[in-house]
């Protein structure tokens, strides 16, 4: 039997529901080295098909990491790199996703174990559903490349990096506040341009990973950041991400601010737990859940208040902002016509909620102004 024939026979196991079939298929592949090249080629074909079904490298890596092992992620990274190497240019944000793939080489192992790992990976890939597309795929016509990133985004990135690194809470508060001010004013600038010279630009979308633990609280925080910055977020719990819909100029800043607030919130939660332990009280999962939920809830209100305050400084632009918000809402409805609300599932801890609210209040979003009561 040829290498291709062995592959065809072995791949029947990808659609079987038992692991015995997978073991038999792995034995077939391990016994015939002539099948190796075809095995690799089929993997590239699988991921190429998934690009057309709305998946991106980060989505695949996140799913495989949740379902399988680090070794499977390394094999996936090798397959993705091989498949994407043949394109002259990749879509915006794809290179950053490739750079974040596990750089470790696939570790040497016996042929049967390696074949089993590959088949387990492929079994996941062939069963993934179609996702709503959030951008072009490799091979499609792409917009002209942009050299570097916008100055505004670089300034936000630098401010948030300093906020995460400083050991002084007051400095972190001021830096985070300045970043949110920049985001709100930049969105206002974009609305000004759109009002003066309407363009054919329509809202786009990106996916942002919402990693365990406490995914629900993190998804709520991301939704709060997105809503305050003229975007919408839709959480896909099954695959561990939220899709953020908005105009291009707002998408990357939303991701940056969410990531930074999550880092700062987690650090504040750790400090609060340490204080509780010092007082002789053992903290639990319910404390951490309640902390992050309160943190997200309070920050959401404060972020939105900041955006409204900045917008109110130029009331003549409110109709333009409203028009852009409506375009984002309509685009979200087009992408996700069957979204539904979900109840918060978390054990209640009053201390956790109080500490989370306090931590959100200390993340000042108004430079040179007192904290909200």
Coordinates of C-alpha atoms in Angstrom, one line a residue:
X1 CA 0.0 0.0 0.0
X2 CA 1.4 3.5 -0.9
X3 CA 2.0 6.3 1.6
X4 CA -1.2 8.0 0.3
X5 CA -3.2 4.8 0.7
X6 CA -2.0 4.3 4.2
X7 CA -2.9 7.9 5.1
X8 CA -6.4 7.4 3.7
X9 CA -6.8 4.2 5.7
X10 CA -5.4 5.8 8.8
X11 CA -7.5 8.9 8.5
X12 CA -10.7 7.0 8.8
X13 CA -9.9 7.0 12.5
X14 CA -10.3 10.8 12.7
X15 CA -14.0 10.4 12.4
X16 CA -14.4 7.4 14.7
X17 CA -15.5 7.8 18.3
X18 CA -13.1 5.3 19.9
X19 CA -9.4 5.5 20.7
X20 CA -8.8 1.9 19.6
X21 CA -9.2 3.0 15.9
X22 CA -6.8 5.8 16.6
X23 CA -4.2 3.4 18.0
X24 CA -4.6 1.2 15.0
X25 CA -4.1 4.1 12.6
X26 CA -1.0 5.3 14.6
X27 CA 0.5 1.8 14.2
X28 CA 0.0 2.0 10.4
X29 CA 1.7 5.3 10.1
X30 CA 4.5 4.4 12.5
X31 CA 5.3 1.3 10.4
X32 CA 5.7 3.2 7.1
X33 CA 8.1 6.2 6.8
X34 CA 6.9 6.8 3.2
X35 CA 3.7 8.2 4.7
X36 CA 5.5 11.0 6.6
X37 CA 5.5 13.6 3.8
X38 CA 1.9 13.0 3.0
X39 CA 1.0 13.2 6.7
X40 CA 2.5 16.6 7.0
X41 CA 0.9 17.8 3.7
X42 CA -2.5 16.7 4.9
X43 CA -2.0 18.7 8.1
X44 CA -1.3 21.9 6.1
X45 CA -4.4 21.2 4.1
X46 CA -6.5 20.9 7.2
X47 CA -5.4 24.3 8.6
X48 CA -5.7 25.9 5.1
X49 CA -9.3 24.7 5.1
X50 CA -9.9 26.2 8.5
X51 CA -8.6 29.6 7.4
X52 CA -11.4 29.6 4.9
X53 CA -13.8 28.6 7.7
X54 CA -13.0 31.7 9.8
X55 CA -10.3 30.4 12.0
X56 CA -6.9 32.1 12.7
X57 CA -3.7 30.8 14.2
X58 CA -4.4 32.1 17.7
X59 CA -7.8 30.5 17.6
X60 CA -6.4 27.1 16.7
X61 CA -3.6 27.3 19.3
X62 CA -6.1 28.3 22.0
X63 CA -8.4 25.5 21.2
X64 CA -5.7 22.8 21.1
X65 CA -4.2 24.1 24.3
X66 CA -7.5 23.8 26.1
X67 CA -8.2 20.3 24.7
X68 CA -4.8 18.6 24.4
X69 CA -1.2 18.9 25.6
X70 CA 1.8 21.2 25.0
X71 CA 3.2 18.6 22.6
X72 CA 0.1 18.9 20.4
X73 CA 0.4 22.7 20.4
X74 CA 4.1 22.3 19.2
X75 CA 3.0 20.1 16.4
X76 CA 0.2 22.5 15.5
X77 CA 2.7 25.4 15.5
X78 CA 5.0 23.5 13.1
X79 CA 2.1 22.8 10.8
X80 CA 0.9 26.4 10.8
X81 CA 4.3 27.8 10.1
X82 CA 4.8 25.4 7.2
X83 CA 1.4 26.3 5.7
X84 CA 1.8 30.1 6.1
X85 CA 5.4 30.2 4.9
X86 CA 4.3 30.0 1.3
X87 CA 2.4 33.3 1.2
X88 CA 4.0 36.5 0.1
X89 CA 2.1 38.5 2.7
X90 CA -0.2 37.6 5.6
X91 CA -3.3 39.5 6.8
X92 CA -3.0 42.2 9.4
X93 CA -2.4 40.8 12.9
X94 CA -1.5 37.3 11.6
X95 CA 2.3 37.7 12.0
X96 CA 1.8 38.7 15.7
X97 CA -0.2 35.5 16.2
X98 CA 2.5 33.4 14.5
X99 CA 5.1 35.0 16.7
X100 CA 3.2 33.9 19.8
X101 CA 3.1 30.2 18.8
X102 CA 5.2 27.9 20.9
X103 CA 8.7 28.3 19.4
X104 CA 9.9 25.0 20.8
X105 CA 10.8 22.2 18.4
X106 CA 8.7 19.1 18.3
X107 CA 10.6 16.8 20.8
X108 CA 12.0 13.5 19.4
X109 CA 9.8 10.5 20.3
X110 CA 9.1 7.0 19.1
X111 CA 7.2 6.9 15.8
X112 CA 4.0 5.4 17.3
X113 CA 3.8 8.1 20.0
X114 CA 4.4 10.9 17.4
X115 CA 1.8 9.4 15.0
X116 CA -0.7 9.3 17.9
X117 CA 0.0 12.9 18.8
X118 CA -0.5 14.0 15.2
X119 CA -3.7 12.0 14.7
X120 CA -5.2 13.4 18.0
X121 CA -4.4 16.9 16.8
X122 CA -5.9 16.3 13.3
X123 CA -9.0 14.7 14.9
X124 CA -9.6 18.1 16.7
X125 CA -9.0 20.1 13.5
X126 CA -11.4 18.2 11.2
X127 CA -14.2 18.6 13.7
X128 CA -14.0 22.3 14.3
X129 CA -17.1 24.3 13.1
X130 CA -17.2 27.3 10.9
X131 CA -16.7 30.7 12.6
X132 CA -17.8 34.1 11.5
X133 CA -14.9 35.6 9.5
X134 CA -13.2 38.6 11.1
X135 CA -10.9 39.5 8.3
X136 CA -9.3 38.3 5.1
X137 CA -7.5 34.9 4.9
X138 CA -4.0 34.1 3.4
X139 CA -4.2 34.1 -0.4
X140 CA -6.9 36.7 -0.7
X141 CA -6.3 40.2 -1.9
X142 CA -5.1 42.3 1.0
X143 CA -5.2 46.1 1.6
X144 CA -1.8 47.9 1.3
X145 CA 0.5 47.2 4.2
X146 CA 1.0 50.0 6.8
X147 CA 4.5 50.7 8.0
X148 CA 4.7 50.5 11.8
X149 CA 1.8 51.2 14.1
X150 CA -0.1 54.6 14.6
X151 CA 1.6 57.0 17.0
X152 CA -1.4 57.1 19.2
X153 CA -1.3 53.3 19.6
X154 CA 2.4 53.3 20.5
X155 CA 1.7 56.0 23.1
X156 CA -1.1 53.9 24.7
X157 CA 1.1 50.8 24.6
X158 CA 3.9 52.6 26.4
X159 CA 1.6 54.2 29.0
X160 CA 0.0 50.8 29.9
X161 CA 3.3 49.0 30.0
X162 CA 4.5 51.6 32.6
X163 CA 1.3 51.2 34.5
X164 CA 1.8 47.5 34.8
X165 CA 5.5 47.8 35.8
X166 CA 5.4 50.5 38.4
X167 CA 5.4 49.7 42.0
X168 CA 3.5 52.9 42.9
X169 CA -0.3 52.7 42.8
X170 CA -0.7 56.4 42.2
X171 CA 1.6 56.4 39.2
X172 CA -0.2 53.4 37.8
X173 CA -3.6 55.1 38.2
X174 CA -2.4 58.3 36.4
X175 CA -0.8 56.3 33.5
X176 CA -3.9 54.1 33.0
X177 CA -6.1 57.2 33.2
X178 CA -4.0 58.9 30.5
X179 CA -4.3 55.9 28.2
X180 CA -8.1 55.8 28.5
X181 CA -8.2 59.6 27.8
X182 CA -6.1 59.1 24.7
X183 CA -8.4 56.3 23.5
X184 CA -11.5 58.4 24.0
X185 CA -10.0 61.4 22.2
X186 CA -8.7 59.3 19.4
X187 CA -12.2 57.9 18.8
X188 CA -13.5 61.4 18.8
X189 CA -10.9 62.4 16.2
X190 CA -12.0 59.6 14.0
X191 CA -15.6 60.7 14.2
X192 CA -14.5 64.2 13.3
X193 CA -12.8 62.9 10.2
X194 CA -15.8 60.8 9.3
X195 CA -18.2 63.7 9.7
X196 CA -16.0 65.9 7.5
X197 CA -15.3 63.5 4.7
X198 CA -17.4 60.3 4.9
X199 CA -15.5 57.2 3.8
X200 CA -16.6 53.7 2.8
X201 CA -15.0 52.2 5.9
X202 CA -17.2 49.8 7.7
X203 CA -16.7 48.2 11.2
X204 CA -14.3 45.3 11.4
X205 CA -13.7 42.7 14.1
X206 CA -10.9 40.9 16.1
X207 CA -10.9 37.9 18.4
X208 CA -9.4 38.2 21.9
X209 CA -8.7 35.2 24.0
X210 CA -10.6 34.9 27.3
X211 CA -8.5 32.4 29.2
X212 CA -9.4 30.4 32.3
X213 CA -9.8 30.6 35.2
X214 CA -12.7 33.0 35.8
X215 CA -13.6 33.3 32.1
X216 CA -17.0 34.8 32.7
X217 CA -15.6 37.7 34.8
X218 CA -12.9 38.3 32.2
X219 CA -15.4 38.3 29.4
X220 CA -17.5 40.9 31.3
X221 CA -14.4 43.1 31.8
X222 CA -13.7 42.9 28.0
X223 CA -17.3 43.8 27.2
X224 CA -17.0 46.8 29.5
X225 CA -13.8 48.0 27.8
X226 CA -15.3 47.5 24.4
X227 CA -18.6 49.2 25.1
X228 CA -16.9 52.2 26.6
X229 CA -14.8 52.6 23.5
X230 CA -17.6 52.4 20.8
X231 CA -17.2 48.6 20.2
X232 CA -19.2 45.5 21.0
X233 CA -18.0 42.2 22.4
X234 CA -19.6 38.8 21.9
X235 CA -18.3 36.0 24.1
X236 CA -17.8 32.4 22.7
X237 CA -17.5 30.4 25.9
X238 CA -17.0 27.1 24.1
X239 CA -13.9 28.2 22.3
X240 CA -12.5 30.7 24.8
X241 CA -12.6 34.0 23.0
X242 CA -14.7 37.1 22.5
X243 CA -15.2 38.8 19.2
X244 CA -14.9 42.5 19.4
X245 CA -16.6 44.5 16.6
X246 CA -15.7 48.1 16.0
X247 CA -14.0 50.5 13.6
X248 CA -10.4 49.6 13.0
X249 CA -8.9 52.6 14.9
X250 CA -10.7 51.4 18.1
X251 CA -10.0 47.6 18.0
X252 CA -6.3 47.4 18.9
X253 CA -6.6 50.0 21.7
X254 CA -9.5 48.0 23.2
X255 CA -7.3 44.9 23.3
X256 CA -4.4 46.8 24.8
X257 CA -6.5 48.3 27.6
X258 CA -8.3 45.1 28.4
X259 CA -5.1 43.2 28.7
X260 CA -3.6 45.9 30.9
X261 CA -6.6 46.2 33.2
X262 CA -6.6 42.4 33.5
X263 CA -3.0 42.4 34.6
X264 CA -3.6 45.2 37.1
X265 CA -6.7 43.6 38.4
X266 CA -5.0 40.3 38.9
X267 CA -2.2 42.0 40.8
X268 CA -4.7 43.9 43.0
X269 CA -6.6 40.6 43.7
X270 CA -3.3 38.9 44.7
X271 CA -2.5 41.8 47.1
X272 CA -6.1 41.6 48.6
X273 CA -5.7 37.9 49.2
X274 CA -2.4 38.4 50.9
X275 CA -4.0 41.0 53.3
X276 CA -6.8 38.6 54.0
X277 CA -4.4 35.8 54.8
X278 CA -2.4 38.1 57.1
X279 CA -5.6 38.6 59.0
X280 CA -6.1 34.9 59.4
X281 CA -8.9 34.5 56.9
X282 CA -8.4 31.9 54.2
X283 CA -9.5 33.1 50.7
X284 CA -11.3 30.8 48.3
X285 CA -12.3 30.6 44.6
X286 CA -15.5 32.5 45.4
X287 CA -13.4 35.4 46.7
X288 CA -11.5 35.6 43.4
X289 CA -14.6 35.3 41.3
X290 CA -16.4 38.0 43.2
X291 CA -13.4 40.2 43.2
X292 CA -13.0 40.1 39.4
X293 CA -16.8 40.5 38.8
X294 CA -16.9 43.6 41.0
X295 CA -13.7 44.9 39.3
X296 CA -15.3 44.5 35.9
X297 CA -18.6 45.9 36.9
X298 CA -17.2 49.0 38.5
X299 CA -14.6 49.7 35.8
X300 CA -17.3 49.4 33.1
X301 CA -19.3 52.2 34.7
X302 CA -16.2 54.4 35.1
X303 CA -14.9 53.8 31.6
X304 CA -18.2 54.7 30.1
X305 CA -18.4 57.8 32.2
X306 CA -15.0 58.9 30.9
X307 CA -16.0 58.4 27.3
X308 CA -19.2 60.4 27.8
X309 CA -17.3 63.2 29.4
X310 CA -14.8 63.4 26.6
X311 CA -17.6 63.3 23.9
X312 CA -19.5 66.0 25.7
X313 CA -16.6 68.4 25.2
X314 CA -17.5 68.5 21.5
X315 CA -21.3 68.2 21.4
X316 CA -21.5 69.0 17.7
X317 CA -19.9 65.6 17.1
X318 CA -22.4 63.6 19.1
X319 CA -24.5 62.8 15.9
X320 CA -21.4 61.4 14.2
X321 CA -20.5 59.3 17.2
X322 CA -24.1 58.0 17.3
X323 CA -23.9 57.1 13.6
X324 CA -20.7 55.1 14.2
X325 CA -22.1 53.4 17.2
X326 CA -25.2 52.4 15.1
X327 CA -22.9 51.0 12.4
X328 CA -21.1 48.9 14.9
X329 CA -24.3 47.6 16.4
X330 CA -25.7 46.7 13.0
X331 CA -22.5 44.9 12.0
X332 CA -22.5 43.0 15.3
X333 CA -26.1 41.9 14.6
X334 CA -25.1 40.8 11.1
X335 CA -22.2 38.7 12.4
X336 CA -24.1 37.3 15.4
X337 CA -27.9 37.2 14.7
X338 CA -28.5 34.7 17.5
X339 CA -26.6 36.0 20.5
X340 CA -28.2 35.5 23.9
X341 CA -27.6 36.8 27.4
X342 CA -26.2 34.5 30.1
X343 CA -26.5 34.5 33.8
X344 CA -23.4 35.1 35.9
X345 CA -22.4 31.8 37.5
X346 CA -20.3 32.5 40.5
X347 CA -20.3 31.8 44.2
X348 CA -20.8 35.1 46.2
X349 CA -18.2 36.4 48.5
X350 CA -18.9 39.8 50.0
X351 CA -15.3 40.5 50.9
X352 CA -14.2 39.7 47.3
X353 CA -16.8 42.0 45.9
X354 CA -15.8 44.9 48.2
X355 CA -12.1 44.5 47.4
X356 CA -12.8 44.2 43.7
X357 CA -14.9 47.4 43.8
X358 CA -12.1 49.2 45.7
X359 CA -9.5 48.1 43.3
X360 CA -11.5 49.4 40.3
X361 CA -12.0 52.7 42.1
X362 CA -8.2 53.0 42.6
X363 CA -7.7 52.5 38.8
X364 CA -8.2 56.2 38.2
X365 CA -9.5 57.2 34.8
X366 CA -9.7 60.9 35.4
X367 CA -6.3 62.6 35.7
X368 CA -6.1 65.3 38.4
X369 CA -9.5 64.5 39.7
X370 CA -10.5 62.8 42.9
X371 CA -11.6 59.1 42.9
X372 CA -15.3 58.4 42.4
X373 CA -17.1 57.7 45.7

